[in-house]
CSV table of C-alpha atoms in Angstrom, one decimal:
chain,number,residue,atom,x,y,z
T,27,MET,CA,0.0,0.0,0.0
T,28,LEU,CA,1.2,3.5,-0.8
T,29,VAL,CA,0.9,5.0,2.6
T,30,THR,CA,2.4,2.1,4.6
T,31,SER,CA,5.1,0.6,2.4
T,32,SER,CA,8.7,1.5,3.3
T,33,THR,CA,10.4,-0.8,0.8
T,34,SER,CA,8.8,0.6,-2.4
T,35,LYS,CA,8.8,4.3,-1.5
T,36,PHE,CA,10.6,5.4,-4.6
T,37,PHE,CA,10.4,4.0,-8.1
T,38,LYS,CA,13.1,3.7,-10.7
T,39,ARG,CA,12.0,5.5,-13.9
T,40,LYS,CA,13.8,4.6,-17.1
T,41,HIS,CA,11.1,5.9,-19.5
T,42,SER,CA,11.3,8.5,-22.2
T,43,ILE,CA,8.7,9.7,-24.7
T,44,ASN,CA,9.7,10.1,-28.3
T,45,LEU,CA,8.0,13.0,-29.9
T,46,ASN,CA,9.2,13.2,-33.5
T,47,GLY,CA,12.8,12.6,-32.5
T,48,GLN,CA,12.6,14.9,-29.4
T,49,LEU,CA,13.1,12.7,-26.3
T,50,ILE,CA,11.2,13.8,-23.3
T,51,ASP,CA,13.1,12.5,-20.3
T,52,LEU,CA,11.1,10.8,-17.5
T,53,SER,CA,14.0,9.6,-15.4
T,54,ASN,CA,12.5,12.0,-12.9
T,55,PRO,CA,8.8,13.1,-12.8
T,56,ILE,CA,7.8,16.0,-15.0
T,57,VAL,CA,4.9,18.5,-15.0
T,58,MET,CA,2.3,18.9,-17.7
T,59,GLY,CA,0.6,22.3,-17.6
T,60,ILE,CA,-3.1,22.6,-18.5
T,61,LEU,CA,-4.1,25.3,-21.0
T,62,ASN,CA,-7.9,25.2,-21.5
T,63,VAL,CA,-9.1,27.3,-24.4
T,64,SER,CA,-12.7,26.2,-23.9
T,65,SER,CA,-15.3,28.6,-22.3
T,66,ASP,CA,-16.7,26.2,-19.7
T,67,SER,CA,-13.9,24.2,-18.1
T,68,PHE,CA,-14.6,23.6,-14.4
T,69,PHE,CA,-11.7,25.8,-13.1
T,70,ASP,CA,-10.4,28.2,-15.7
T,71,GLY,CA,-13.0,28.2,-18.5
T,72,GLY,CA,-13.0,31.4,-20.5
T,73,LYS,CA,-9.7,32.8,-19.2
T,74,TYR,CA,-7.6,31.9,-22.3
T,75,GLU,CA,-9.7,32.6,-25.4
T,76,THR,CA,-7.5,35.3,-27.1
T,77,GLU,CA,-4.1,34.7,-28.6
T,78,ASP,CA,-2.4,37.2,-26.2
T,79,ALA,CA,-3.9,35.4,-23.2
T,80,ILE,CA,-2.9,32.0,-24.5
T,81,LEU,CA,0.7,33.1,-25.1
T,82,ARG,CA,1.0,34.8,-21.7
T,83,ARG,CA,-0.2,31.7,-20.0
T,84,ALA,CA,2.1,29.5,-21.9
T,85,GLU,CA,5.0,31.8,-21.2
T,86,GLN,CA,4.2,31.8,-17.5
T,87,MET,CA,4.1,28.0,-17.4
T,88,ILE,CA,7.4,27.8,-19.2
T,89,GLU,CA,9.0,30.2,-16.7
T,90,GLU,CA,7.7,28.1,-13.9
T,91,GLY,CA,9.3,24.9,-15.2
T,92,VAL,CA,6.6,23.1,-17.2
T,93,SER,CA,7.8,20.2,-19.5
T,94,ILE,CA,4.7,19.7,-21.6
T,95,ILE,CA,1.8,22.1,-22.4
T,96,ASP,CA,-1.6,20.3,-22.7
T,97,ILE,CA,-4.0,22.3,-24.8
T,98,GLY,CA,-7.7,21.4,-24.8
T,99,ALA,CA,-10.7,23.0,-26.4
T,100,VAL,CA,-13.6,20.8,-25.1
T,101,SER,CA,-14.7,20.7,-21.5
T,102,THR,CA,-15.0,17.2,-20.1
T,103,ARG,CA,-16.1,18.1,-16.6
T,104,PRO,CA,-19.0,16.0,-15.3
T,105,GLY,CA,-22.3,17.0,-17.0
T,106,SER,CA,-20.6,19.1,-19.6
T,107,GLY,CA,-22.4,19.7,-22.9
T,108,ALA,CA,-21.3,18.4,-26.3
T,109,THR,CA,-18.9,20.5,-28.5
T,110,SER,CA,-18.9,20.0,-32.3
T,111,THR,CA,-15.8,19.0,-34.2
T,112,LYS,CA,-16.0,22.3,-36.0
T,113,GLU,CA,-16.1,24.3,-32.8
T,114,GLU,CA,-13.3,22.3,-31.3
T,115,LEU,CA,-11.0,23.0,-34.3
T,116,LEU,CA,-11.9,26.7,-34.3
T,117,ARG,CA,-10.6,26.9,-30.7
T,118,LEU,CA,-7.8,24.4,-30.8
T,119,LEU,CA,-6.0,25.1,-34.1
T,120,PRO,CA,-5.2,28.8,-33.5
T,121,ALA,CA,-4.1,28.0,-29.9
T,122,VAL,CA,-1.7,25.2,-30.8
T,123,ALA,CA,-0.3,27.1,-33.8
T,124,ALA,CA,0.4,30.2,-31.6
T,125,VAL,CA,2.1,28.2,-28.9
T,126,ARG,CA,4.2,26.2,-31.4
T,127,LYS,CA,5.3,29.3,-33.2
T,128,ARG,CA,6.2,31.3,-30.2
T,129,PHE,CA,7.7,28.4,-28.1
T,130,PRO,CA,8.8,25.7,-30.6
T,131,GLU,CA,11.0,24.0,-28.0
T,132,ILE,CA,8.1,23.1,-25.7
T,133,PRO,CA,6.4,19.8,-26.4
T,134,VAL,CA,2.6,20.1,-26.8
T,135,SER,CA,-0.1,17.6,-26.2
T,136,ILE,CA,-3.7,18.1,-27.4
T,137,ASP,CA,-6.6,17.0,-25.3
T,138,THR,CA,-9.0,15.5,-27.8
T,139,PHE,CA,-10.9,12.3,-28.3
T,140,ARG,CA,-11.4,12.9,-32.1
T,141,SER,CA,-9.0,11.3,-34.6
T,142,TRP,CA,-10.0,13.9,-37.2
T,143,VAL,CA,-9.0,16.7,-34.9
T,144,ALA,CA,-5.6,15.1,-34.2
T,145,LEU,CA,-5.0,14.7,-37.9
T,146,ARG,CA,-5.8,18.4,-38.6
T,147,VAL,CA,-3.7,19.7,-35.7
T,148,VAL,CA,-0.7,17.6,-36.8
T,149,ASP,CA,-1.1,18.5,-40.4
T,150,GLU,CA,-1.2,22.3,-39.7
T,151,CYS,CA,0.9,22.6,-36.5
T,152,GLY,CA,3.2,19.6,-36.4
T,153,GLU,CA,3.6,16.5,-34.2
T,154,CYS,CA,2.1,16.5,-30.7
T,155,ILE,CA,1.1,14.1,-28.0
T,156,VAL,CA,-2.6,12.9,-28.1
T,157,ASN,CA,-4.3,13.0,-24.8
T,158,ASP,CA,-7.6,11.0,-25.2
T,159,ILE,CA,-10.0,11.0,-22.2
T,160,SER,CA,-12.0,8.2,-23.9
T,161,GLY,CA,-9.3,5.5,-24.2
T,162,GLY,CA,-10.3,5.2,-27.9
T,163,ASP,CA,-14.0,4.5,-27.1
T,164,PHE,CA,-15.4,7.7,-28.6
T,165,ASP,CA,-13.7,7.3,-32.0
T,166,GLU,CA,-13.0,3.9,-33.4
T,167,HIS,CA,-10.3,5.4,-35.7
T,168,MET,CA,-8.2,7.0,-33.0
T,169,PHE,CA,-5.8,4.1,-32.3
T,170,ASP,CA,-5.0,3.5,-36.0
T,171,THR,CA,-4.7,7.3,-36.6
T,172,VAL,CA,-2.2,7.8,-33.8
T,173,GLY,CA,-0.2,4.7,-34.9
T,174,LYS,CA,0.0,5.9,-38.5
T,175,MET,CA,1.2,9.3,-37.4
T,176,GLY,CA,3.7,7.9,-34.9
T,177,LEU,CA,2.5,10.0,-32.1
T,178,PRO,CA,2.7,9.4,-28.3
T,179,TYR,CA,-0.7,8.6,-26.8
T,180,ILE,CA,-2.2,9.1,-23.4
T,181,LEU,CA,-4.6,6.3,-22.6
T,182,MET,CA,-7.1,7.4,-20.0
T,183,HIS,CA,-9.6,5.2,-18.1
T,184,ILE,CA,-13.2,6.4,-18.1
T,185,ARG,CA,-16.6,4.9,-17.3
T,186,GLY,CA,-19.3,6.2,-19.6
T,187,ASN,CA,-19.0,9.7,-20.9
T,188,PRO,CA,-18.8,13.2,-19.3
T,189,GLN,CA,-22.6,13.4,-19.3
T,190,THR,CA,-23.1,10.0,-17.6
T,191,MET,CA,-19.9,9.1,-15.9
T,192,GLN,CA,-20.8,10.1,-12.3
T,193,GLU,CA,-24.2,8.3,-12.3
T,194,ASN,CA,-23.5,5.7,-9.6
T,195,PRO,CA,-20.1,4.3,-10.8
T,196,GLN,CA,-19.3,0.8,-9.4
T,197,TYR,CA,-16.3,-1.5,-9.5
T,198,ASP,CA,-15.6,-5.0,-8.2
T,199,ASP,CA,-12.0,-3.9,-7.5
T,200,ILE,CA,-11.0,-0.5,-9.0
T,201,ILE,CA,-7.3,-1.5,-9.6
T,202,LYS,CA,-8.1,-4.8,-11.2
T,203,ASP,CA,-10.9,-3.3,-13.3
T,204,ILE,CA,-8.7,-0.5,-14.6
T,205,SER,CA,-5.8,-2.8,-15.2
T,206,LYS,CA,-8.0,-5.1,-17.3
T,207,TYR,CA,-9.1,-2.0,-19.3
T,208,PHE,CA,-5.4,-0.9,-19.8
T,209,SER,CA,-4.3,-4.4,-20.8
T,210,GLU,CA,-6.8,-4.7,-23.5
T,211,ARG,CA,-6.2,-1.3,-25.0
T,212,VAL,CA,-2.4,-1.4,-24.7
T,213,ARG,CA,-2.6,-4.6,-26.8
T,214,ARG,CA,-4.7,-2.9,-29.4
T,215,LEU,CA,-2.5,0.2,-29.5
T,216,THR,CA,0.6,-1.9,-29.9
T,217,LYS,CA,-1.1,-3.7,-32.8
T,218,ALA,CA,-1.9,-0.3,-34.3
T,219,GLY,CA,1.8,0.7,-34.2
T,220,VAL,CA,1.7,3.1,-31.3
T,221,LYS,CA,5.1,3.0,-29.7
T,222,ASP,CA,4.7,5.5,-26.8
T,223,VAL,CA,1.8,4.9,-24.5
T,224,ILE,CA,1.2,6.8,-21.3
T,225,LEU,CA,-1.3,5.5,-18.7
T,226,ASP,CA,-3.8,7.8,-17.0
T,227,PRO,CA,-6.1,6.1,-14.4
T,228,GLY,CA,-8.6,8.9,-15.0
T,229,PHE,CA,-9.2,10.4,-11.5
T,230,GLY,CA,-12.7,11.8,-11.4
T,231,PHE,CA,-13.9,10.2,-14.6
T,232,GLY,CA,-16.5,7.7,-13.5
T,233,LYS,CA,-15.3,7.4,-9.9
T,234,THR,CA,-16.7,8.3,-6.5
T,235,VAL,CA,-14.6,10.2,-3.9
T,236,ASP,CA,-13.8,6.9,-2.2
T,237,HIS,CA,-12.9,5.3,-5.6
T,238,ASN,CA,-10.5,8.2,-6.3
T,239,TYR,CA,-8.7,7.8,-2.9
T,240,ASP,CA,-8.5,4.0,-3.2
T,241,LEU,CA,-6.9,4.6,-6.7
T,242,LEU,CA,-4.5,7.1,-5.3
T,243,ASN,CA,-3.5,4.8,-2.4
T,244,ARG,CA,-2.8,1.9,-4.8
T,245,LEU,CA,-1.3,3.8,-7.7
T,246,ASP,CA,1.9,1.8,-7.6
T,247,ALA,CA,0.0,-1.2,-8.9
T,248,PHE,CA,0.1,0.2,-12.4
T,249,LYS,CA,3.9,0.0,-12.5
T,250,VAL,CA,3.5,-3.6,-13.6
T,251,PHE,CA,2.8,-2.3,-17.1
T,252,GLN,CA,6.3,-0.7,-17.2
T,253,LEU,CA,4.7,2.4,-18.9
T,254,PRO,CA,4.7,6.0,-17.8
T,255,VAL,CA,1.8,6.9,-15.5
T,256,LEU,CA,0.1,10.3,-15.7
T,257,VAL,CA,-1.9,11.6,-12.8
T,258,GLY,CA,-4.4,14.5,-13.1
T,259,VAL,CA,-6.0,15.4,-9.7
T,260,SER,CA,-5.6,19.2,-10.0
T,261,ARG,CA,-8.4,21.0,-8.1
T,262,LYS,CA,-10.8,18.2,-8.8
T,263,SER,CA,-14.0,17.4,-6.9
T,264,MET,CA,-12.3,14.6,-5.0
T,265,ILE,CA,-10.4,17.4,-3.2
T,266,GLN,CA,-13.2,19.9,-3.1
T,267,LYS,CA,-15.7,17.5,-1.6
T,268,LEU,CA,-13.3,16.0,1.0
T,269,LEU,CA,-12.1,19.4,2.2
T,270,ASP,CA,-15.3,21.3,1.7
T,271,VAL,CA,-13.8,23.9,-0.5
T,272,ASP,CA,-14.4,25.1,-4.1
T,273,ALA,CA,-12.0,24.8,-7.0
T,274,ALA,CA,-10.5,28.2,-6.3
T,275,ASN,CA,-9.5,27.2,-2.7
T,276,SER,CA,-8.3,23.6,-3.5
T,277,LEU,CA,-4.6,24.3,-4.2
T,278,GLY,CA,-3.4,23.0,-0.8
T,279,GLY,CA,-5.2,19.8,-1.3
T,280,THR,CA,-4.0,19.5,-4.8
T,281,ILE,CA,-0.3,19.8,-3.7
T,282,THR,CA,-0.9,17.1,-1.1
T,283,ALA,CA,-2.5,14.8,-3.6
T,284,ASN,CA,0.2,15.4,-6.2
T,285,THR,CA,2.8,14.5,-3.6
T,286,MET,CA,1.1,11.3,-2.7
T,287,ALA,CA,0.9,10.5,-6.5
T,288,LEU,CA,4.7,11.0,-6.8
T,289,LEU,CA,5.2,8.6,-3.9
T,290,GLY,CA,2.9,6.2,-5.7
T,291,GLY,CA,5.0,6.3,-8.9
T,292,ALA,CA,3.5,9.0,-11.0
T,293,ASP,CA,5.8,10.0,-13.9
T,294,ILE,CA,3.7,13.0,-15.1
T,295,LEU,CA,1.6,15.4,-13.0
T,296,ARG,CA,-1.1,17.2,-15.1
T,297,VAL,CA,-1.8,20.4,-13.3
T,298,HIS,CA,-3.3,23.9,-13.4
T,299,ASP,CA,-0.6,25.2,-11.0
T,300,VAL,CA,2.8,24.6,-12.5
T,301,LYS,CA,5.0,26.3,-10.0
T,302,GLU,CA,3.7,24.4,-7.0
T,303,ALA,CA,3.8,21.1,-8.8
T,304,VAL,CA,7.4,21.7,-10.0
T,305,GLU,CA,8.4,22.4,-6.4
T,306,SER,CA,6.8,19.1,-5.3
T,307,VAL,CA,8.7,17.3,-7.9
T,308,ARG,CA,12.0,18.9,-6.9
T,309,ILE,CA,11.5,17.9,-3.3
T,310,PHE,CA,10.5,14.4,-4.2
T,311,THR,CA,13.5,14.1,-6.5
T,312,LYS,CA,15.8,15.3,-3.8
T,313,LEU,CA,14.4,12.7,-1.4
T,314,LYS,CA,14.9,10.0,-4.0
T,315,GLU,CA,18.5,11.1,-4.6
T,316,VAL,CA,19.3,11.1,-0.8
T,317,ALA,CA,17.6,7.7,-0.4
T,318,SER,CA,19.8,6.2,-3.2
T,319,VAL,CA,23.1,7.3,-1.6
């Protein structure tokens, strides 16, 4: 168990992600910064809709030590409404193009579940990581598309869809159920030619508060896949509900949850607050360094 084990406190990481020849080193954990360009995201919706605002935010995250910028144009909060492919592209393409032009050295991921959107972004803006909340379930062409383009792929676990996922989710054993989900889809991704797969257990996506903390407590179980693990708990309802705070006042809880995720073997922290997450990684890395002496 994460909170009681003294023998598996730190995990060796030998992973890297190959993004069009650019190797993203995961020998120590890294931070992925969230850049939402949708109008209705649960925490920062509507804040980054102009090119100037997008570039200022990207620059701030880079100054704070971000390793990857994750750009999304569709809200996937519980109960969120549908967004058309056309609207997603109208928001996403200019944002990715602006960030890639101004900051070409920073790897970009796109938060989309549509293969056509991934194709258009890569065609017009260059290679990126595909961050798919649906694990390929919302678009049957996603795995083959990512494989043919040679892109890294973030495989997230979800139950249902954003409109239905919080309607009484149930599991026999959340770790076993998610592991089965990962195993089947990793096999399909490998068959499709995807060489870099990152696992995301999907905190908050079809899970109760107790499910989320059970998942966080046993996160180290996913190391059996020998694949990078991404954790996204930033300001989510699992923190808000437990601490009786809103999203704006959930930073302290987020820092704590991120630290627990690092101890559980997270390779990538996906966050709104880059500075604080980078500091958590630096402290964790120092502890790991001292422990190995």
